XYZ file of C-alpha atoms in Angstrom:
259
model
C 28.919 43.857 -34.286
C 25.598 42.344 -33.908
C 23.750 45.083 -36.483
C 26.876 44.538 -39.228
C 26.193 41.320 -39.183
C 22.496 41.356 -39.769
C 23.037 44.356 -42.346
C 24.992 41.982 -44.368
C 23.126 39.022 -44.306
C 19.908 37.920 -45.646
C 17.266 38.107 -43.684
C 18.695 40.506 -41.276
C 16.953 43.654 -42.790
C 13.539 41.500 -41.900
C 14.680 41.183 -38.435
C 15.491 44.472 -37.818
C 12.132 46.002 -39.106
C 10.412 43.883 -37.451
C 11.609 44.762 -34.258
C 11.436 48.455 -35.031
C 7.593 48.426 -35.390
C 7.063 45.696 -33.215
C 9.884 45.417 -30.345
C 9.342 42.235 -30.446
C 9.962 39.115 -33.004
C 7.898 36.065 -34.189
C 8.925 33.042 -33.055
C 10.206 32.019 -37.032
C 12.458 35.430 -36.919
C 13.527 34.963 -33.532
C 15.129 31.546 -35.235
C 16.322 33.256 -37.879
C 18.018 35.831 -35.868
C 20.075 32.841 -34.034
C 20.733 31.168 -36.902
C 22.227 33.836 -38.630
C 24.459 34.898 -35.478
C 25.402 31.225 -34.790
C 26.512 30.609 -38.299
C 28.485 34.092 -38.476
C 29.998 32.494 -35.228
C 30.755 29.561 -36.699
C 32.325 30.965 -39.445
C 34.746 33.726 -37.721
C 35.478 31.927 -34.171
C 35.074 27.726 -35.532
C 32.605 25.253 -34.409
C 34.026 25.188 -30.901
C 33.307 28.882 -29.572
C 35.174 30.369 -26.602
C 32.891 30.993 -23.795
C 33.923 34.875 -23.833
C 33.043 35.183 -27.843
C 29.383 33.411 -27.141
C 28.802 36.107 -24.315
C 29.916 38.556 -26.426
C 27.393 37.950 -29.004
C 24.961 37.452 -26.115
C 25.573 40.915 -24.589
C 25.546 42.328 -28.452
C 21.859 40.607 -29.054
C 20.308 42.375 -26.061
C 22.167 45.534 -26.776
C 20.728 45.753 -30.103
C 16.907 44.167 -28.851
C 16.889 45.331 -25.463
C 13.438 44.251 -24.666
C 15.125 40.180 -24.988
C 17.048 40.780 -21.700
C 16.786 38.604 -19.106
C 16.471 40.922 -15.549
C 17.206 38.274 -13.408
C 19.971 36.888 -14.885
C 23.491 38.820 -15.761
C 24.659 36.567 -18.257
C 21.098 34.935 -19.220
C 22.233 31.507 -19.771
C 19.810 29.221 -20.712
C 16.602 31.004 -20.263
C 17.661 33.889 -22.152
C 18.542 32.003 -24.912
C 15.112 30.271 -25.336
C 13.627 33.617 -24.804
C 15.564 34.432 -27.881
C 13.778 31.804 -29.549
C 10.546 32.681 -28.304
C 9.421 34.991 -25.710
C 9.016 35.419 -22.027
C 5.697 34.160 -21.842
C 6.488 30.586 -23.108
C 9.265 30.549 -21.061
C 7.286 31.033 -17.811
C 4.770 28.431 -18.962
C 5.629 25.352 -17.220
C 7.336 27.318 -13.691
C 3.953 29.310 -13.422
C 0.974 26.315 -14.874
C 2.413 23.489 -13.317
C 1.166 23.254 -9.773
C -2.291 25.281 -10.717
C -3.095 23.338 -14.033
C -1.325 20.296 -14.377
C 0.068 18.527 -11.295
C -3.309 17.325 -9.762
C -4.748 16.269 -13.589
C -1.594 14.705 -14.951
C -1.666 12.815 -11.218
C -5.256 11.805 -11.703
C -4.758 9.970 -15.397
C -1.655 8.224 -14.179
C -3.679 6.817 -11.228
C -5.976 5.007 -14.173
C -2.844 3.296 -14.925
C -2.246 0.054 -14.623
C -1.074 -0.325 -10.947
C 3.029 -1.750 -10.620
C 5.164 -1.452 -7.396
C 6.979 1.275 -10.308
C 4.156 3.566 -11.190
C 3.002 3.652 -7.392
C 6.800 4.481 -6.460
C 6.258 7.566 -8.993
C 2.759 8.534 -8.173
C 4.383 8.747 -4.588
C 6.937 10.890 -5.547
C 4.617 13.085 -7.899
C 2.552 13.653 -4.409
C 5.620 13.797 -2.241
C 5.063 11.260 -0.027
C 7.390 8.704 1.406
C 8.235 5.650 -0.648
C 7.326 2.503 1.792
C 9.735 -0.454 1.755
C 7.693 -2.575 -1.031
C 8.953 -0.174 -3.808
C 12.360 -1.048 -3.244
C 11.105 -4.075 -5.457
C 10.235 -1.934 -8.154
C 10.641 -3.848 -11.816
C 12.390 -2.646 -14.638
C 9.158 -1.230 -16.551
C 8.845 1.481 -18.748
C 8.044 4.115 -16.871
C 11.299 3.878 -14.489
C 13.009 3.558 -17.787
C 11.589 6.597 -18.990
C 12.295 8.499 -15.637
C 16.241 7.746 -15.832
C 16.639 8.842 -19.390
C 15.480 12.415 -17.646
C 16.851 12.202 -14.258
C 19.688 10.529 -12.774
C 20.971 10.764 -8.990
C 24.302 10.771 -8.608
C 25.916 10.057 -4.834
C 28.062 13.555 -3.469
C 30.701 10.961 -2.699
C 30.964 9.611 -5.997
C 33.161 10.435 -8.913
C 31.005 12.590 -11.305
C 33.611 12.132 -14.369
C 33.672 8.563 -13.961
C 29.327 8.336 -14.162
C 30.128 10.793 -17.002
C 32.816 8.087 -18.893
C 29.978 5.096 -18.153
C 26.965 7.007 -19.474
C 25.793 6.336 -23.146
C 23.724 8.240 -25.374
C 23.839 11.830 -26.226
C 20.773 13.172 -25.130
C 20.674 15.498 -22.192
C 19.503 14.262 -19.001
C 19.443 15.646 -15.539
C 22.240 14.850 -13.053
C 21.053 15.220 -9.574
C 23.826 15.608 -6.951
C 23.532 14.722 -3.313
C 23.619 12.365 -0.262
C 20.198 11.184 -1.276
C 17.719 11.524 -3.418
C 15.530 13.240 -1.362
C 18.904 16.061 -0.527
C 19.975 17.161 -3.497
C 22.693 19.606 -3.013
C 22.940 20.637 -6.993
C 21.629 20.194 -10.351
C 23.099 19.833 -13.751
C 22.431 19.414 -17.229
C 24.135 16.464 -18.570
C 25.404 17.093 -22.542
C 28.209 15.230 -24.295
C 29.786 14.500 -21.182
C 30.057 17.682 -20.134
C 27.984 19.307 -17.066
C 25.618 22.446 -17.402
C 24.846 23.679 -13.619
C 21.185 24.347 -13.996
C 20.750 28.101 -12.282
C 17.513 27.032 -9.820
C 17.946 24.651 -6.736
C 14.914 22.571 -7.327
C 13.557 19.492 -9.546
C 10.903 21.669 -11.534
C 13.036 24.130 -12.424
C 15.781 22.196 -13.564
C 13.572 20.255 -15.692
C 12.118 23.684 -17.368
C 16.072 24.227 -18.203
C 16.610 21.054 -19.870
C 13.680 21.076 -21.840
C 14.717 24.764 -23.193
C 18.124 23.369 -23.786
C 16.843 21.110 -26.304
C 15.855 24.497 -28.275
C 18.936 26.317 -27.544
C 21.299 23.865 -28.851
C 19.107 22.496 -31.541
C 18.750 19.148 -30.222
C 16.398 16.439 -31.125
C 14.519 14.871 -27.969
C 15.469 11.697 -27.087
C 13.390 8.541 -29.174
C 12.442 6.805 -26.216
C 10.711 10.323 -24.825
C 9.792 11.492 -27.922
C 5.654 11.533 -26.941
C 6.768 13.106 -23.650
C 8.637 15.523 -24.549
C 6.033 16.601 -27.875
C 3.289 16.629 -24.987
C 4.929 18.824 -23.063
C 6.279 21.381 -25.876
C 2.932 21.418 -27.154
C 0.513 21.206 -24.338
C 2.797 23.006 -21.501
C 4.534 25.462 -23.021
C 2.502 25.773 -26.266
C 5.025 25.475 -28.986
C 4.312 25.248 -32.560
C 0.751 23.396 -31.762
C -0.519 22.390 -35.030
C 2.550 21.924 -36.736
C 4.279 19.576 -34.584
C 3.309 15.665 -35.502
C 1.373 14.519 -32.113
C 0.800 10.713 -30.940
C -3.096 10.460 -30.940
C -2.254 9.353 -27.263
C -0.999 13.040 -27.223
C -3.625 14.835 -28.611
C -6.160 12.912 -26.167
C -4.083 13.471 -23.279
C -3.652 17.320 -24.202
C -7.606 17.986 -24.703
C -8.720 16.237 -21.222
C -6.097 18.640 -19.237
C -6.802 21.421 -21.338
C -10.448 21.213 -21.096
């Protein structure tokens, strides 16, 4: 089904000699392959896809381009899709660079920060060590403004639909169930009130899944995270640097972990 389709649209005959002499894609044909599939989608099944015909295309995308399967994954899910869109490499960027490259340097320029009961509450956490009792006097700054546009915990006891009813905006965000927040029994992805289980148990992980999932679905990043979120598509996982607009705050930040 997959090869028709590509046979009769434009574009398709690029994608499939590319592959042949490559068996692999650029990142601008992987994109080209999706957005031909999803519009053919679209157009036979509506905007509002069963789940069965998306894993049908799915299992017809790595049947045709067998070297974009994901082994540890049946279905793929999230990470296959953004290895779709790229390749395995960038998707392993921030899961394998985080704790070797980044942590400790990222750690060391927010301690030149300028020192609140909130940013020592998150340099804390960053370290994992125990908050003491003064950071339960934590003001509303920024940065903890920031943080809950990505992550939000959300009480086992608690009705999830109901947090899901009160929440506005449209931007993903992490939902973090569990007794506290330092036993967190689950993970989701948060996404027009609807929940995404992320597929790994812990915080990193989940975060590498939401940041794909702004890829996979085409969505923009949130306006208030805008700089984060460019920093970390360009610096961590290396995506289109050069051709994505950068804060000079970005750039700055990007060269003194890099280098």
């Amino acid at each position: 089904m997959v090869l028709a389709v590509l046979k009769q649209k434009a574009g398709g005959d690029v994608i499939l000699t590319e592959y042949k002499d490559k068996t692999s894609l650029s990142s601008e044909t992987r994109r080209l392959l999706v957005n031909i599939l999803v519009g053919h989608m679209v157009e036979m099944h509506g905007r509002i896809p069963t789940k069965n015909k998306k894993e049908q295309y799915a299992l017809g995308i790595v049947t045709l381009f067998p070297s974009f399967k994901d082994p540890f994954s049946k279905k793929g899910y999230v990470n296959q899709d953004f290895k779709l869109l790229f390749d395995a490499e960038t998707a392993s960027k921030l899961l394998e660079r985080w704790d070797t490259t980044f942590k400790q340097k990222i750690i060391s320029e927010a301690m030149s920060l300028t020192s609140t009961p909130a940013v020592c509450s998150l340099l804390r956490s960053a370290k994992n060590e125990t908050d003491s009792q003064d950071s339960k006097r934590a003001l509303k700054i920024s940065a903890v403004d920031a943080a809950s546009r990505i992550l939000v915990h959300h009480k086992s006891c608690n009705s999830i639909e109901e947090h899901l009813r009160q929440r506005k905006g449209r931007q993903p965000y992490l939902l973090a169930v569990g007794g506290s927040p330092r036993q967190i029994d689950q993970y989701y992805i948060a996404l027009d009130q609807k929940l995404i289980p992320c597929q790994a148990g812990g915080s990193l992980s989940a975060f590498d899944e939401l940041f794909k999932i702004h890829f996979c679905f085409n969505l923009m990043y949130d306006d208030a995270l805008l700089h984060f979120f460019t920093f970390m598509q360009t610096t961590v996982y290396k995506i289109d640097i050069g051709k994505t607009k950068e804060s000079p705050r970005v750039k700055e930040l990007r060269a003194k972990l890099i280098n």
